[in-house]
Short mmCIF file of C-alpha atoms in Angstrom, two decimals:
data_model
loop_
_atom_site.label_atom_id
_atom_site.label_comp_id
_atom_site.label_asym_id
_atom_site.label_seq_id
_atom_site.Cartn_x
_atom_site.Cartn_y
_atom_site.Cartn_z
CA MET A 1 42.29 226.59 179.40
CA HIS A 2 40.54 223.24 178.92
CA ILE A 3 42.47 221.50 176.15
CA VAL A 4 41.47 218.18 174.56
CA VAL A 5 44.23 216.06 173.15
CA VAL A 6 43.12 213.47 170.56
CA GLY A 7 45.45 210.46 170.76
CA GLY A 8 47.00 208.70 173.69
CA GLY A 9 50.22 207.45 172.08
CA VAL A 10 53.55 208.69 173.15
CA VAL A 11 53.12 211.97 171.21
CA GLY A 12 49.71 212.57 172.66
CA MET A 13 50.70 211.69 176.25
CA THR A 14 53.82 213.84 176.20
CA THR A 15 51.71 216.69 174.91
CA ALA A 16 49.21 216.20 177.72
CA TYR A 17 51.99 216.21 180.25
CA GLU A 18 53.55 219.43 178.95
CA LEU A 19 50.17 221.22 178.93
CA ASN A 20 49.34 219.98 182.36
CA ARG A 21 52.60 221.14 183.88
CA ARG A 22 51.83 224.65 182.36
CA GLY A 23 48.60 224.71 184.37
CA HIS A 24 46.06 223.69 181.82
CA GLN A 25 43.09 221.37 182.35
CA VAL A 26 43.68 218.50 179.86
CA THR A 27 41.52 215.67 178.59
CA VAL A 28 43.02 212.96 176.41
CA LEU A 29 40.90 210.82 174.07
CA GLU A 30 42.29 207.42 173.21
CA ARG A 31 40.52 204.81 171.16
CA HIS A 32 42.40 201.86 172.70
CA ALA A 33 41.96 200.49 176.22
CA ILE A 34 45.43 201.66 177.28
CA ALA A 35 47.90 204.32 176.33
CA GLY A 36 50.60 203.73 173.69
CA ASN A 37 48.87 200.66 172.13
CA GLU A 38 49.14 201.45 168.43
CA THR A 39 52.33 202.84 166.79
CA SER A 40 54.01 203.25 170.10
CA LYS A 41 53.49 199.58 171.24
CA ALA A 42 56.50 197.76 169.95
CA ASN A 43 58.55 200.12 167.88
CA ALA A 44 62.40 199.98 167.51
CA ALA A 45 62.81 201.29 171.09
CA GLN A 46 65.50 203.76 170.00
CA ARG A 47 65.48 207.45 170.86
CA SER A 48 67.67 208.31 167.96
CA TYR A 49 68.12 212.01 168.28
CA GLY A 50 71.14 212.15 166.01
CA VAL A 51 69.80 209.67 163.39
CA VAL A 52 66.56 211.53 162.46
CA TYR A 53 66.28 212.24 158.75
CA PRO A 54 63.52 212.92 156.13
CA TRP A 55 61.69 210.09 154.44
CA ALA A 56 62.10 211.79 151.04
CA ASP A 57 65.76 210.97 150.69
CA PRO A 58 67.01 211.43 147.11
CA SER A 59 69.80 208.89 147.61
CA ILE A 60 67.20 206.13 148.29
CA VAL A 61 65.14 206.76 145.19
CA PHE A 62 67.38 204.62 142.94
CA LYS A 63 67.73 201.92 145.54
CA ALA A 64 63.93 201.50 145.95
CA ILE A 65 63.22 199.08 143.17
CA PRO A 66 66.19 196.73 143.91
CA TRP A 67 65.13 196.76 147.60
CA ILE A 68 61.47 195.89 146.66
CA LEU A 69 62.54 192.97 144.49
CA LYS A 70 65.24 191.55 146.89
CA GLN A 71 63.87 188.95 149.23
CA ASP A 72 65.54 190.41 152.29
CA GLY A 73 65.24 194.03 151.01
CA PRO A 74 64.18 196.60 153.61
CA LEU A 75 61.46 198.14 151.38
CA LYS A 76 58.34 196.22 150.50
CA LEU A 77 55.30 197.12 148.35
CA ARG A 78 52.00 195.29 148.41
CA PHE A 79 50.78 194.43 144.89
CA PRO A 80 48.64 195.75 143.45
CA PRO A 81 49.31 199.12 145.18
CA SER A 82 46.24 201.04 146.21
CA VAL A 83 45.54 204.62 144.91
CA GLU A 84 46.55 206.00 148.30
CA THR A 85 49.85 204.12 148.12
CA LEU A 86 50.52 205.44 144.62
CA LYS A 87 49.70 209.03 145.64
CA PHE A 88 51.98 208.78 148.62
CA MET A 89 54.88 207.29 146.44
CA PHE A 90 54.59 210.01 143.80
CA ALA A 91 54.44 212.79 146.39
CA THR A 92 57.58 211.31 148.03
CA LEU A 93 59.36 211.35 144.71
CA ARG A 94 58.33 214.97 144.14
CA TYR A 95 59.81 216.03 147.45
CA ALA A 96 62.90 213.89 147.13
CA TRP A 97 63.71 215.66 143.86
CA SER A 98 63.07 219.17 145.15
CA PRO A 99 66.56 220.80 145.14
CA GLY A 100 68.02 221.37 148.61
CA LEU A 101 64.84 220.24 150.49
CA PHE A 102 66.28 217.07 151.98
CA GLY A 103 69.18 218.92 153.56
CA LEU A 104 66.96 221.69 154.97
CA ASN A 105 64.46 219.19 156.36
CA ARG A 106 67.27 217.01 157.87
CA ARG A 107 68.75 219.88 159.70
CA ALA A 108 65.31 220.92 160.99
CA MET A 109 64.65 217.42 162.24
CA LEU A 110 68.04 217.13 163.88
CA ARG A 111 67.47 220.39 165.71
CA LEU A 112 64.15 219.06 167.03
CA GLY A 113 65.96 215.90 167.98
CA ILE A 114 68.47 217.92 170.06
CA HIS A 115 65.63 219.72 171.76
CA SER A 116 63.80 216.54 172.35
CA ARG A 117 66.72 214.95 174.13
CA LYS A 118 66.85 217.97 176.51
CA ARG A 119 63.15 217.70 177.17
CA PHE A 120 63.44 213.95 177.95
CA GLN A 121 66.20 214.64 180.46
CA VAL A 122 63.88 217.21 182.16
CA LEU A 123 60.92 214.93 182.13
CA GLU A 124 62.96 211.90 183.50
CA LYS A 125 64.15 214.10 186.33
CA GLU A 126 60.64 215.23 187.15
CA LEU A 127 59.07 211.77 187.03
CA ASP A 128 60.30 208.32 188.11
CA LEU A 129 59.08 206.15 185.19
CA ALA A 130 60.01 202.61 184.68
CA PHE A 131 60.43 201.94 181.00
CA ASP A 132 63.88 200.34 180.60
CA GLY A 133 65.18 203.77 179.50
CA ASP A 134 68.85 204.57 179.00
CA HIS A 135 71.23 206.80 177.02
CA GLN A 136 74.18 204.61 176.08
CA GLY A 137 74.27 205.66 172.43
CA LEU A 138 73.59 203.90 169.07
CA LEU A 139 75.93 202.25 166.62
CA HIS A 140 75.26 202.37 162.93
CA LEU A 141 77.26 199.50 161.52
CA ALA A 142 79.13 199.73 158.19
CA SER A 143 78.88 196.40 156.30
CA THR A 144 80.93 197.75 153.33
CA PRO A 145 83.78 200.20 152.92
CA GLU A 146 81.48 202.44 150.91
CA ALA A 147 78.91 202.59 153.84
CA LEU A 148 81.72 203.78 156.18
CA GLU A 149 82.92 206.41 153.80
CA GLY A 150 79.29 207.69 153.58
CA TYR A 151 79.10 208.04 157.34
CA ARG A 152 81.97 210.61 157.21
CA THR A 153 79.62 213.15 155.73
CA THR A 154 77.00 212.45 158.36
CA HIS A 155 79.75 212.65 161.08
CA GLU A 156 80.69 216.11 159.81
CA LEU A 157 77.10 217.32 159.83
CA LEU A 158 76.58 216.05 163.42
CA ASN A 159 79.70 217.83 164.58
CA GLU A 160 78.52 221.05 162.92
CA LEU A 161 75.27 220.79 164.96
CA GLY A 162 76.98 219.87 168.22
CA ILE A 163 75.70 216.28 168.27
CA PRO A 164 78.34 213.98 169.71
CA SER A 165 79.45 211.24 167.32
CA ARG A 166 82.59 209.16 166.49
CA LEU A 167 83.76 206.94 163.61
CA LEU A 168 84.83 203.56 165.03
CA THR A 169 87.06 200.80 163.71
CA PRO A 170 85.79 197.24 163.78
CA GLU A 171 87.92 196.64 166.89
CA GLN A 172 86.36 199.58 168.66
CA VAL A 173 82.84 198.41 167.64
CA ARG A 174 83.53 194.97 169.27
CA GLU A 175 84.98 196.67 172.34
CA ALA A 176 81.79 198.74 172.70
CA GLU A 177 79.58 195.75 172.00
CA PRO A 178 81.38 192.59 173.29
CA GLY A 179 78.33 190.40 172.59
CA MET A 180 78.56 191.09 168.86
CA VAL A 181 80.55 187.93 167.87
CA GLY A 182 78.61 187.01 164.80
CA ASN A 183 79.95 186.69 161.26
CA GLY A 184 78.11 189.64 159.69
CA PRO A 185 80.34 191.89 157.57
CA LEU A 186 81.89 194.76 159.56
CA TYR A 187 84.11 197.67 158.35
CA GLY A 188 83.38 200.00 161.28
CA ALA A 189 80.53 202.12 162.59
CA LEU A 190 79.30 205.60 163.27
CA SER A 191 78.52 206.01 166.98
CA TYR A 192 75.80 208.38 168.04
CA ASP A 193 77.05 208.87 171.57
CA SER A 194 74.07 210.69 173.04
CA ASP A 195 71.23 208.57 171.54
CA GLY A 196 68.96 206.60 173.86
CA THR A 197 66.71 203.59 174.28
CA GLY A 198 63.49 202.77 176.04
CA ASP A 199 60.27 200.82 175.83
CA CYS A 200 57.86 203.40 174.25
CA HIS A 201 54.82 201.38 175.24
CA LYS A 202 55.80 201.17 178.89
CA PHE A 203 56.78 204.86 178.84
CA SER A 204 53.38 205.86 177.43
CA ARG A 205 51.42 203.84 180.01
CA GLU A 206 53.58 205.12 182.88
CA LEU A 207 53.24 208.68 181.71
CA ALA A 208 49.49 208.28 181.38
CA LYS A 209 49.35 207.18 185.00
CA ALA A 210 51.56 210.11 186.10
CA CYS A 211 49.34 212.55 184.14
CA GLU A 212 46.19 211.19 185.74
CA GLU A 213 47.67 211.55 189.18
CA LYS A 214 48.33 215.22 188.32
CA GLY A 215 44.72 215.74 187.22
CA VAL A 216 44.74 214.88 183.56
CA VAL A 217 41.54 213.08 182.42
CA VAL A 218 42.41 210.21 180.10
CA ARG A 219 39.35 208.62 178.45
CA TYR A 220 39.97 205.20 176.87
CA ASN A 221 37.95 203.24 174.38
CA VAL A 222 36.49 206.39 172.80
CA GLU A 223 36.54 207.32 169.09
CA ALA A 224 36.96 210.92 168.12
CA GLU A 225 34.35 211.29 165.32
CA LYS A 226 34.18 214.95 164.27
CA LEU A 227 35.35 218.40 165.16
CA ILE A 228 32.49 220.84 165.60
CA ALA A 229 33.59 224.25 164.24
CA ASP A 230 32.64 227.51 162.68
CA GLU A 231 34.91 229.54 160.36
CA GLN A 232 37.06 230.85 163.39
CA LYS A 233 37.11 228.20 166.12
CA VAL A 234 36.48 224.60 167.11
CA SER A 235 33.85 224.62 169.84
CA ALA A 236 33.62 220.86 170.54
CA ILE A 237 34.42 217.39 169.43
CA SER A 238 31.89 214.60 168.99
CA LEU A 239 33.00 211.22 170.19
CA ARG A 240 31.68 207.63 170.39
CA THR A 241 32.18 205.65 173.59
CA GLY A 242 32.93 202.01 173.71
CA GLU A 243 29.24 201.32 174.36
CA GLY A 244 28.39 203.16 171.10
CA VAL A 245 26.95 206.24 172.83
CA MET A 246 27.59 209.58 171.08
CA GLU A 247 28.79 212.49 173.15
CA THR A 248 29.89 216.07 172.58
CA LEU A 249 32.86 217.41 174.49
CA GLU A 250 33.48 221.20 174.64
CA ALA A 251 36.90 222.74 175.24
CA ASP A 252 38.93 225.93 174.70
CA ALA A 253 41.48 224.29 172.41
CA PHE A 254 42.18 221.02 170.58
CA VAL A 255 45.46 219.21 169.71
CA ILE A 256 45.32 216.41 167.09
CA SER A 257 47.93 213.73 167.85
CA ALA A 258 46.20 210.77 166.38
CA GLY A 259 48.95 209.46 164.05
CA CYS A 260 47.57 207.86 160.93
CA TRP A 261 44.02 208.63 162.01
CA SER A 262 44.59 212.44 162.15
CA ASN A 263 43.43 213.40 158.74
CA HIS A 264 39.80 212.47 159.04
CA LEU A 265 39.28 215.01 161.77
CA VAL A 266 41.00 217.94 160.03
CA GLN A 267 40.06 217.32 156.46
CA PRO A 268 36.49 218.55 156.73
CA LEU A 269 37.87 221.85 157.99
CA GLY A 270 39.86 222.39 154.72
CA LEU A 271 43.30 220.98 155.61
CA GLU A 272 44.56 217.78 153.90
CA LEU A 273 47.18 215.85 155.99
CA PRO A 274 48.89 213.34 153.61
CA ILE A 275 49.87 210.97 156.35
CA TYR A 276 50.42 207.42 155.19
CA PRO A 277 50.61 204.25 157.38
CA VAL A 278 54.11 202.89 156.65
CA LYS A 279 54.21 199.36 158.04
CA GLY A 280 56.97 197.98 160.18
CA TYR A 281 57.65 194.69 162.07
CA SER A 282 59.26 193.79 165.33
CA LEU A 283 59.95 190.91 167.64
CA THR A 284 60.58 191.08 171.40
CA VAL A 285 62.04 188.29 173.37
CA PRO A 286 63.80 187.75 176.77
CA MET A 287 67.56 187.21 176.28
CA LYS A 288 68.58 183.77 177.37
CA ASP A 289 72.20 184.98 177.63
CA PRO A 290 72.27 188.78 178.16
CA GLU A 291 76.04 188.92 177.92
CA ARG A 292 75.70 187.88 174.24
CA GLY A 293 73.10 190.55 173.44
CA PRO A 294 73.51 194.21 172.53
CA ALA A 295 74.52 196.71 175.22
CA SER A 296 72.35 199.46 173.62
CA THR A 297 71.07 199.90 170.00
CA ILE A 298 72.66 198.48 166.91
CA HIS A 299 71.61 199.39 163.40
CA ASP A 300 72.60 196.56 161.12
CA ASP A 301 72.97 198.15 157.65
CA ASN A 302 73.36 194.83 155.98
CA TYR A 303 69.69 193.95 156.66
CA LYS A 304 68.45 197.44 157.75
CA VAL A 305 67.41 195.87 161.06
CA VAL A 306 67.60 197.58 164.43
CA SER A 307 68.36 195.58 167.54
CA THR A 308 67.90 197.21 170.96
CA ARG A 309 68.56 196.19 174.57
CA LEU A 310 65.59 196.73 176.85
CA GLY A 311 66.66 195.49 180.28
CA ASN A 312 66.93 191.74 179.85
CA ARG A 313 64.81 191.74 176.66
CA LEU A 314 65.74 192.22 173.00
CA ARG A 315 63.69 194.20 170.57
CA ALA A 316 64.56 193.78 166.88
CA THR A 317 62.73 195.81 164.14
CA GLY A 318 62.82 196.09 160.48
CA PHE A 319 61.18 196.95 157.10
CA VAL A 320 59.46 199.77 155.49
CA GLU A 321 56.34 198.37 153.79
CA LEU A 322 53.70 200.22 151.79
CA ALA A 323 50.59 198.06 152.34
CA ASP A 324 47.94 200.45 153.67
CA PHE A 325 46.40 199.15 156.93
CA ASN A 326 47.17 195.46 156.37
CA ARG A 327 48.06 193.87 159.67
CA GLU A 328 49.29 190.53 158.41
CA ILE A 329 52.74 189.37 159.61
CA PRO A 330 54.37 187.27 156.86
CA GLU A 331 56.95 184.79 158.20
CA ALA A 332 59.46 185.93 155.60
CA ARG A 333 59.65 189.41 157.31
CA LEU A 334 60.35 187.81 160.70
CA ALA A 335 62.88 185.44 159.11
CA THR A 336 64.93 188.41 157.86
CA ILE A 337 64.89 190.15 161.22
CA LYS A 338 66.08 186.91 162.91
CA LYS A 339 68.85 186.52 160.26
CA SER A 340 70.19 190.01 161.22
CA VAL A 341 70.09 189.29 164.97
CA GLU A 342 71.85 185.93 164.56
CA SER A 343 74.49 187.48 162.22
CA ARG A 344 75.49 189.91 164.96
CA PHE A 345 74.49 188.35 168.33
CA PRO A 346 74.17 184.60 167.75
CA GLY A 347 72.62 182.68 170.62
CA CYS A 348 71.58 185.67 172.67
CA ALA A 349 67.90 184.72 172.61
CA ASP A 350 65.40 182.10 171.46
CA LEU A 351 64.08 184.07 168.57
CA ASP A 352 61.47 181.52 167.60
CA ALA A 353 59.77 182.19 170.97
CA ALA A 354 59.58 185.95 170.40
CA GLU A 355 56.44 188.05 170.65
CA THR A 356 55.80 189.50 167.13
CA TRP A 357 54.23 192.77 166.15
CA THR A 358 53.36 194.96 163.23
CA GLY A 359 52.41 198.67 163.29
CA PHE A 360 51.96 201.75 161.25
CA ARG A 361 54.25 204.73 161.27
CA PRO A 362 52.34 207.94 160.43
CA MET A 363 54.66 209.18 157.60
CA THR A 364 54.35 212.46 155.73
CA PRO A 365 55.59 212.28 152.10
CA ASP A 366 58.46 214.76 152.69
CA GLY A 367 59.47 213.44 156.16
CA PRO A 368 59.04 216.10 158.89
CA ALA A 369 56.21 215.90 161.26
CA ILE A 370 53.20 218.21 161.24
CA ILE A 371 53.52 220.66 164.15
CA GLY A 372 51.70 223.93 164.53
CA ARG A 373 48.35 225.76 164.31
CA GLY A 374 45.60 224.19 162.26
CA PRO A 375 42.86 225.63 160.14
CA ARG A 376 41.08 227.17 163.13
CA GLU A 377 42.52 229.53 165.65
CA ASN A 378 42.24 227.11 168.56
CA LEU A 379 43.10 223.89 166.64
CA TYR A 380 46.69 222.53 166.77
CA LEU A 381 48.45 219.70 165.16
CA ASN A 382 51.26 217.49 166.69
CA THR A 383 51.30 214.42 164.45
CA GLY A 384 52.81 212.64 161.48
CA HIS A 385 56.16 211.85 163.02
CA GLY A 386 56.78 208.72 160.90
CA THR A 387 59.44 206.41 162.33
CA PHE A 388 60.67 209.02 164.83
CA GLY A 389 57.63 209.59 167.06
CA TRP A 390 59.32 208.13 170.17
CA THR A 391 62.49 210.10 169.48
CA LEU A 392 60.84 213.54 168.87
CA SER A 393 57.82 213.23 171.18
CA ALA A 394 59.25 215.19 174.09
CA GLY A 395 60.52 217.99 171.92
CA SER A 396 57.34 218.14 169.83
CA ALA A 397 55.22 218.32 173.00
CA ASP A 398 57.21 221.17 174.37
CA VAL A 399 57.04 223.36 171.21
CA ILE A 400 53.32 222.79 170.60
CA ALA A 401 52.69 223.82 174.19
CA GLN A 402 54.75 226.95 173.52
CA ILE A 403 52.71 227.74 170.40
CA ILE A 404 49.46 227.29 172.31
CA GLU A 405 50.64 229.74 174.95
CA GLY A 406 51.66 232.29 172.36
CA GLU A 407 55.44 231.90 172.96
CA GLU A 408 58.12 231.80 170.44
CA PRO A 409 58.91 228.08 169.90
CA ALA A 410 62.34 226.80 171.01
CA ILE A 411 63.29 225.97 167.45
CA SER A 412 62.17 227.03 164.04
CA LEU A 413 59.10 225.07 162.88
CA ASP A 414 59.03 226.14 159.23
CA ALA A 415 59.81 222.61 158.00
CA PHE A 416 56.97 221.21 160.15
CA ARG A 417 54.26 223.73 159.25
CA PRO A 418 50.82 222.04 158.73
CA GLY A 419 49.81 223.86 155.54
CA ARG A 420 52.96 223.15 153.56
CA PHE A 421 51.25 220.34 151.48
CA GLN A 422 48.77 222.76 149.99
CA GLU A 423 51.29 225.49 149.13
#
């Protein structure tokens, strides 16, 4: 089959790879000049298979307003909020207050995380990709005794699902992370022993090259404008080239992996995808003293900032901001991220010389991604992964390829079904 994949981020490229290795002819349409240049570009760099959880968390609801008002709070809201922002917030509240839904969705996402880790291991054996990738685990720090106590419940759930984890004392944390000599509060940590790291942007570009070498056609600087369909099938997609020329591309099947830009293609066919662009910030800088930097990934719960080792670079990421597609980078956001790094790894890098970035995570109001068959028999969706696109990309690509080939998916996809928002 000839299959068109719309979107050349990490989800789109892993999807293209899985379809190609199964013998399909694949064309990827990417609006940027290179792969992985939007949400995938400078994310937290963590492949956090054991950390994945739904956005609609009932325990967060009552923390939201204090976080918004606190200067260094992890949640920000642009005032006045747009209609789209308000719709997303109210939908999130509805899902957060749906009895039992958070627990069901969390287990579903963790199972996809387990599968994704397995698929990454297979992919990395098949291809020699340079992306500063590793699997040395993740530490979720506890800045208060209450935080550490809360991790015990998570630890029990992870054990139940067979995900390796440990509760660490402050001494064990510093033994695992000898560079962490800062004065930030520390009462212990939850160690996710099998979690990984990696530069998602580098990975996406390397994988795109590998795909092209295997016969995948990747077309850059093209905008997917419209799906051409009747009541049963999609026959083609209209696209605009970088020169402004309109084209029509026919194929046997279509996969939408366009993140925050997915809905405009599917909505005219009768399916609403309530994906919202949740904004985040990061800084990336070479470490001037690598011995004083993190060994892997550290989640600082005091500032809700993630610091990750990428070779001899440091990537630090933070904030969940509801601001639509605003690309401004306020200095206050960067200052908070820098505070977190200095409170844990003082002097490891010249943070004022860091490369800064902001991007949009394609978030669904309940949390799980949108994976499965769309509103036409040959239209498929693999999108809306929120903050966990890098983590879940390899697993999502495998299961959508299974669905396209008529196989039973490796995990239950009930929590990810595309039509759930209209039920």
